Each structure stands twice: as structure tokens, then as C-alpha cells.
mmCIF file of C-alpha atoms in Angstrom:
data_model
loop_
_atom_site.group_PDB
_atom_site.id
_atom_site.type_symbol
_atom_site.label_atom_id
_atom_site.label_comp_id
_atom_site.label_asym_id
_atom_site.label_seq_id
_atom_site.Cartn_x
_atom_site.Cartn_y
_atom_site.Cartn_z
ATOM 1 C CA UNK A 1 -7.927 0.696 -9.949
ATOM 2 C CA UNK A 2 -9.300 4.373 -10.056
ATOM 3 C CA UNK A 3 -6.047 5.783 -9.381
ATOM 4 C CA UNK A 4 -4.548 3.797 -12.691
ATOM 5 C CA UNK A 5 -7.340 4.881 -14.884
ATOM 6 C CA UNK A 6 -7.284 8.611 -13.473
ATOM 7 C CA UNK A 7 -3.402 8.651 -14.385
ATOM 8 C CA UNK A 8 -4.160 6.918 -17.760
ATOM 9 C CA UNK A 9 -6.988 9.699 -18.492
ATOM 10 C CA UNK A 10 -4.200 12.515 -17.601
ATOM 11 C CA UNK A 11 -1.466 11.279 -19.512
ATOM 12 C CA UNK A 12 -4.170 11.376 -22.439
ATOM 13 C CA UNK A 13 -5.101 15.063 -21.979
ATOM 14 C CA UNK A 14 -1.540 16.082 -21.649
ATOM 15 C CA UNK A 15 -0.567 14.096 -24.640
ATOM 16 C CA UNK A 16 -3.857 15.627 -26.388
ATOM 17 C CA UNK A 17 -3.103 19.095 -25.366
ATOM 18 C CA UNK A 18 0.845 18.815 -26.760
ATOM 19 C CA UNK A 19 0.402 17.355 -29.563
ATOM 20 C CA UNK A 20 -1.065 19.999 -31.450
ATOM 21 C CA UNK A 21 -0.149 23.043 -29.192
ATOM 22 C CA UNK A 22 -3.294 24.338 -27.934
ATOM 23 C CA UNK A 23 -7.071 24.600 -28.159
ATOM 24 C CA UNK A 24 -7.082 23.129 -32.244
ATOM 25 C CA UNK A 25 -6.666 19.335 -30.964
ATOM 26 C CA UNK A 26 -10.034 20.004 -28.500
ATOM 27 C CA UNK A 27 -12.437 18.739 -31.662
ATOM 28 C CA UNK A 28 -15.692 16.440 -30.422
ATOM 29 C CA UNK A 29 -14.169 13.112 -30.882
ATOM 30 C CA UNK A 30 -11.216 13.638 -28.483
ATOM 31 C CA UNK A 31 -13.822 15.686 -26.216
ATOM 32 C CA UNK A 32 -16.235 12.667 -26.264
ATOM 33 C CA UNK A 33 -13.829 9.909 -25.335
ATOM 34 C CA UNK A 34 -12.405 11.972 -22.653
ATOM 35 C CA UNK A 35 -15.887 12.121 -21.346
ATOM 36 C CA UNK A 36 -16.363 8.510 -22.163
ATOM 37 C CA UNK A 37 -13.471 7.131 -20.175
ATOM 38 C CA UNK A 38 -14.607 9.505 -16.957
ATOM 39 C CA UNK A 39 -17.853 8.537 -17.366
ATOM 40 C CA UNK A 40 -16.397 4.677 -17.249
ATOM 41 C CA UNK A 41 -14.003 5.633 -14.360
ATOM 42 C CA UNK A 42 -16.496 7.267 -12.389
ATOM 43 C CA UNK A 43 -19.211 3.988 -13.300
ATOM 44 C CA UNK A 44 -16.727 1.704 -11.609
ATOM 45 C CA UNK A 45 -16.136 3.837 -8.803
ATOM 46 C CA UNK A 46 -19.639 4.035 -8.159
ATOM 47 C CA UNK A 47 -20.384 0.341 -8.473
ATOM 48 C CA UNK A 48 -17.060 -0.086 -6.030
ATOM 49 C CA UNK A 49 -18.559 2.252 -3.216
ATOM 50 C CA UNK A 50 -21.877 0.677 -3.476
ATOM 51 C CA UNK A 51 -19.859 -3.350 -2.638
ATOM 52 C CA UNK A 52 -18.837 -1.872 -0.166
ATOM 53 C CA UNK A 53 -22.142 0.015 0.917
ATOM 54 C CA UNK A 54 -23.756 -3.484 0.816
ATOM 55 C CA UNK A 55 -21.086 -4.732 2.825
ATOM 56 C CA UNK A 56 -21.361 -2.320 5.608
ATOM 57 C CA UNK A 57 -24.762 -3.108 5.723
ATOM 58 C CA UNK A 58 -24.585 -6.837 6.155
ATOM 59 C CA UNK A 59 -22.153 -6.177 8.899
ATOM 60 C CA UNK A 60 -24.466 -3.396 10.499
ATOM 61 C CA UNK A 61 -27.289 -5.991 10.735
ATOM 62 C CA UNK A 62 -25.173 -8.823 12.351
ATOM 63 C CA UNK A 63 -23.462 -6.421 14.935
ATOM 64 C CA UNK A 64 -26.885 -5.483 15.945
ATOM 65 C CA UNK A 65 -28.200 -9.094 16.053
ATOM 66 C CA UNK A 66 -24.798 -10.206 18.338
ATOM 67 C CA UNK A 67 -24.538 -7.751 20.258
ATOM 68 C CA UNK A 68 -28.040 -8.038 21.538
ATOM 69 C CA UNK A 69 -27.115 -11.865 22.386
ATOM 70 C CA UNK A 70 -23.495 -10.968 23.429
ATOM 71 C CA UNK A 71 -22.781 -13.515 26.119
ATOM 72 C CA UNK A 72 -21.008 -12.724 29.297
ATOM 73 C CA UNK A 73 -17.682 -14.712 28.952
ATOM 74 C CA UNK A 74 -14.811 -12.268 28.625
ATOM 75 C CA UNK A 75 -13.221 -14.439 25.643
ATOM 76 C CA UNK A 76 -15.938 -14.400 23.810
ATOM 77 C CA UNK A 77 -16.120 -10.999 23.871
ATOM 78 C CA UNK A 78 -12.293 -10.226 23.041
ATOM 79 C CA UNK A 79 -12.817 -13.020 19.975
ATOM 80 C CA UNK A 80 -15.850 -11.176 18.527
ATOM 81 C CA UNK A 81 -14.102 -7.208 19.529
ATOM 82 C CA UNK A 82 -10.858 -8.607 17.394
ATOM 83 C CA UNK A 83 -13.125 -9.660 14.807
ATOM 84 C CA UNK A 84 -14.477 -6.311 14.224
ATOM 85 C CA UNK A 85 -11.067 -4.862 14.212
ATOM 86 C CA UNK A 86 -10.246 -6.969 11.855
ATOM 87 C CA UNK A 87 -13.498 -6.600 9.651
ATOM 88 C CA UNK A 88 -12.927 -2.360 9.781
ATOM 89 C CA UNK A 89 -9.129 -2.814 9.366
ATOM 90 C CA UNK A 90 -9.534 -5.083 6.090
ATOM 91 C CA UNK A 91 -12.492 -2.644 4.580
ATOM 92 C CA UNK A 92 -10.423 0.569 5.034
ATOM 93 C CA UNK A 93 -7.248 -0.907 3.763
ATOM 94 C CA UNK A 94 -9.596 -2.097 0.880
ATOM 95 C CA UNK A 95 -10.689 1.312 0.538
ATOM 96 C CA UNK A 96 -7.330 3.000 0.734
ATOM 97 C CA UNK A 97 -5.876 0.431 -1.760
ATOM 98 C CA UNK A 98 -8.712 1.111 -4.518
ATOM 99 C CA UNK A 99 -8.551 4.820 -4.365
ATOM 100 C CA UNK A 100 -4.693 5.362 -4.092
ATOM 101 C CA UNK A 101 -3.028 2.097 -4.923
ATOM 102 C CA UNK A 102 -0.945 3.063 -8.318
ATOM 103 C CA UNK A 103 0.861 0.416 -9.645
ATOM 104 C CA UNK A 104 3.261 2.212 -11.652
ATOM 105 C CA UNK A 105 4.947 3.456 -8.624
ATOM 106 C CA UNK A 106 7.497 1.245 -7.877
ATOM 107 C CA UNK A 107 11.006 1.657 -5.270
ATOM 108 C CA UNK A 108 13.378 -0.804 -6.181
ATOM 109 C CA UNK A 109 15.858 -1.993 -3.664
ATOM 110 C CA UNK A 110 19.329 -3.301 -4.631
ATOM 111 C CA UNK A 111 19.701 -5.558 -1.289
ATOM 112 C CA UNK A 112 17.573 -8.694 -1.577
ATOM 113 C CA UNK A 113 14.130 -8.589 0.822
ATOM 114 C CA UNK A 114 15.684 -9.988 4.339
ATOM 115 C CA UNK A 115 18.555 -7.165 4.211
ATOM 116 C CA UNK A 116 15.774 -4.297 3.532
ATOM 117 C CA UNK A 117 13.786 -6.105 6.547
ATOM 118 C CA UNK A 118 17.150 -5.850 8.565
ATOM 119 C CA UNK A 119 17.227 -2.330 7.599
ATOM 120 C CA UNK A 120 14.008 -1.360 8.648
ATOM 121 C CA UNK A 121 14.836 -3.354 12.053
ATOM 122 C CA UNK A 122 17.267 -1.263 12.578
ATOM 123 C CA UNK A 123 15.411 2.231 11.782
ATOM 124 C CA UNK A 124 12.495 1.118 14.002
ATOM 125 C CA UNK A 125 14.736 0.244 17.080
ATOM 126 C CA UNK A 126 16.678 3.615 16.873
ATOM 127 C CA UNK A 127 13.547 5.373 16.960
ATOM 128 C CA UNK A 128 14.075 7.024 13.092
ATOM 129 C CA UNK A 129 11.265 4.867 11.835
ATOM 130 C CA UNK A 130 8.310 5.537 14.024
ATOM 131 C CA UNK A 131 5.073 3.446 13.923
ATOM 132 C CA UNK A 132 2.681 1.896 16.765
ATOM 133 C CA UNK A 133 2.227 -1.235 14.081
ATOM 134 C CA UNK A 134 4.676 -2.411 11.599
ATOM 135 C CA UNK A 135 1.505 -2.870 9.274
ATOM 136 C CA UNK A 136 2.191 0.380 7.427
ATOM 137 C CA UNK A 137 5.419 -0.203 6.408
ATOM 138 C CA UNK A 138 4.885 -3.951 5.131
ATOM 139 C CA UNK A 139 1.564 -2.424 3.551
ATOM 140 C CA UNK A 140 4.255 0.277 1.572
ATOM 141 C CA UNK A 141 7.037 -2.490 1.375
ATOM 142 C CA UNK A 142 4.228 -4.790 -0.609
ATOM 143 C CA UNK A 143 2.354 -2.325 -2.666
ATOM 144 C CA UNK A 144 5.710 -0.346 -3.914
ATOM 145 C CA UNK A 145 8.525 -1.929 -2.979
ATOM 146 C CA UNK A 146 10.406 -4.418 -5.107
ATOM 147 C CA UNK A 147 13.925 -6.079 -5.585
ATOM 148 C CA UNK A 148 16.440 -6.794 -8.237
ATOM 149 C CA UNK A 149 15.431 -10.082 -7.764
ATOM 150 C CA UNK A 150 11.240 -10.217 -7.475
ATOM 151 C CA UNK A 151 8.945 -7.678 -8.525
ATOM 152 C CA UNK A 152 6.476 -7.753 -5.786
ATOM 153 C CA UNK A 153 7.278 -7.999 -2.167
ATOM 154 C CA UNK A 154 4.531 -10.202 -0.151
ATOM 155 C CA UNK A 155 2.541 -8.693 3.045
ATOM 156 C CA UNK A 156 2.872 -11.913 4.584
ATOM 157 C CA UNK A 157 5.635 -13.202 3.510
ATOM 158 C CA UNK A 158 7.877 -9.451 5.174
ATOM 159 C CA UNK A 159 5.862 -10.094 8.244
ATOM 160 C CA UNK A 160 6.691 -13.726 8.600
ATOM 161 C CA UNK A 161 10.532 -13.067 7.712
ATOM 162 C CA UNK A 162 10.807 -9.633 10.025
ATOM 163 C CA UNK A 163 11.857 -11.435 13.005
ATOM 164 C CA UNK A 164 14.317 -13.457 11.415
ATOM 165 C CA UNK A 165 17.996 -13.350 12.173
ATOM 166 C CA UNK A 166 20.009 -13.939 9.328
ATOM 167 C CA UNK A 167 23.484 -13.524 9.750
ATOM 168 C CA UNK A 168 24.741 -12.945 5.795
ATOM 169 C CA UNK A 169 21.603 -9.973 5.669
ATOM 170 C CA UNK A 170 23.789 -8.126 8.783
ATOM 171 C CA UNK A 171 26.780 -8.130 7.166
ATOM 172 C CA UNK A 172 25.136 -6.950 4.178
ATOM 173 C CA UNK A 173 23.339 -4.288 5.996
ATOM 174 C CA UNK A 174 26.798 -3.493 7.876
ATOM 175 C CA UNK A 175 29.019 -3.292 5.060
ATOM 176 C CA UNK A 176 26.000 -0.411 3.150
ATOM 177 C CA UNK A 177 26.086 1.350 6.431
ATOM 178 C CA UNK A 178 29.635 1.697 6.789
ATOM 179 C CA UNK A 179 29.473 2.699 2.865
ATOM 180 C CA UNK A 180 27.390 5.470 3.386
ATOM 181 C CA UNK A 181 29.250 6.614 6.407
ATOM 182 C CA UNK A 182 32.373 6.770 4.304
ATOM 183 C CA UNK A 183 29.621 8.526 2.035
ATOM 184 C CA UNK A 184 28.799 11.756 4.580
ATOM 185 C CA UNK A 185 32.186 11.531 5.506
ATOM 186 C CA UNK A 186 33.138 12.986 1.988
ATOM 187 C CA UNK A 187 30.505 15.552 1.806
ATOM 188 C CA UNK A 188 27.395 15.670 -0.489
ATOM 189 C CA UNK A 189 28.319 14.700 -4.221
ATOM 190 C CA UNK A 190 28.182 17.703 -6.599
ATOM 191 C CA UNK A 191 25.119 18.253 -8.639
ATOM 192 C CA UNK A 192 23.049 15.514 -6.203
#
């Protein structure tokens, strides 16, 4: 990912740039593979954007050929609109994920993954969570979001499990709540 090399490359030239307090530690080796590693970042980018170039392409060049032969029947039509949807929804998640996705960024929850769901249940019915799709937030729940218990959070697997009602996750959820009423109740902590 671009994002992990980028961060890799900065940690470099700050380590680089403290390690011998100031412009001495700039000699041509370090200078050349800084270069080198942008140069390699930047290669992969480039190969990346033109995938997806191709891509677009390919899908250009069938839309044109369908849509020219787009028969009348209203479900054929909502079948092949969805399936664009889907086609420009995948690509630009694709997109967003290879550019920002940094996998050293991690929120660790100490309730297991159906309380967190319950949680975020709760937020979206009372209006403090606000989304038109709960994409988004599985999306973040996925890419960042793990438990004491697993390490990565599936998109799927939060999307199938959001509906569910289970009973021990809302006394879990009840019991933080009341917690962190009890919490306000006694004013911020000092020094937090």
C-alpha cells in the first residue's frame, strides 16, 4: 500500500535527520536510497493507476456495446443499473483503500464485535451517528477496528451480524452506558 510505504519513507527521513542532528547525515548514500524507495513507491503507484486505467477501459467499451442493445424490460434494466453501481462502488473503494488504507492504524475495542455493533445500533437510531448507508462505518469498523479478541473485524461478517439481537451484547452495552453516565456524572477526570 502507498500509504504504508509513504509512512515507512518518513519515519526514515525523520530517523535520518535525528540521528545526527542536522544537514551532516544528508551524504549521497542516504540521499540515493531515499530517492530509490520514492522512485519504487511512485513505480507501483503508477503501475496501480494504470490496472485500473485498463479497467475503466474494458468497462467503457462494454457500457457502450450494452447500452446500444439495452432491451426494454424494466428488470433488465434495474439488474444491469445495479451492476454499474456496484462496478463504480467496488473501483472507488479500491481506490480509496490503496491510497489511504494504513494498516498501522488500529482502534481496539474492549467489548467483543456484536456489543460494538449494538453500540453503533444505538448511535445510528438516536440520530448521533449519521449515514445514508451503513457501508462507511463497516468499511472503518473492518479496515481499523479490532477487538481484544480478533485482530481484524470482517466487512461481511459486521454486516451479516448488525441486525442481530443478542440479548448478553445489551446488557453489556447497558451496563458501559450506565458506567459512563456515572462517568459525566462525576465531572471530567483531571489531567484527561
Amino acid at each position: 500500500m502507498v500509504s504504508k510505504h509513504l509512512n515507512r519513507i518518513n519515519r526514515d527521513v525523520d530517523r535520518i535527520w535525528k540521528s545526527n542532528g542536522g544537514a551532516e547525515c544528508w551524504d549521497g548514500p542516504t540521499l540515493e536510497r531515499l530517492n530509490a524507495d520514492l522512485h519504487r513507491v511512485i513505480a507501483e503507484a503508477t503501475g496501480q493507476l494504470e490496472e485500473w486505467n485498463v479497467e475503466l477501459g474494458a468497462r467503457e467499451e462494454l457500457q457502450q456495446r450494452i447500452l446500444s442493445a439495452l432491451p426494454e424490460s424494466d428488470r433488465i434494466k434495474e439488474l444491469w443499473w445495479n451492476e454499474q453501481r456496484t462496478f463504480y462502488t467496488d473501483l472507488l473503494e479500491r481506490m480509496e483503500t490503496y491510497v489511504n488504507y494504513d494498516e498501522t492504524a488500529v482502534v481496539t475495542f474492549s467489548i467483543n464485535a456484536l456489543e460494538v455493533l449494538f453500540l453503533i445500533r444505538l448511535l445510528v437510531e438516536e440520530g448521533v451517528l449519521r449515514t445514508e448507508t451503513l457501508r462507511p462505518v463497516f468499511r472503518y469498523l473492518s479496515r481499523y477496528g479490532h477487538t481484544e479478541r480478533y485482530s481484524k473485524l470482517s466487512f461481511d461478517s459486521l454486516k451479516k451480524r448488525y441486525s442481530l439481537h443478542h440479548e448478553q451484547s445489551r446488557k453489556k452495552v447497558k451496563q458501559l452506558l450506565m458506567n459512563l453516565v456515572r462517568r459525566i456524572d462525576q465531572g471530567p477526570s483531571r489531567g484527561g
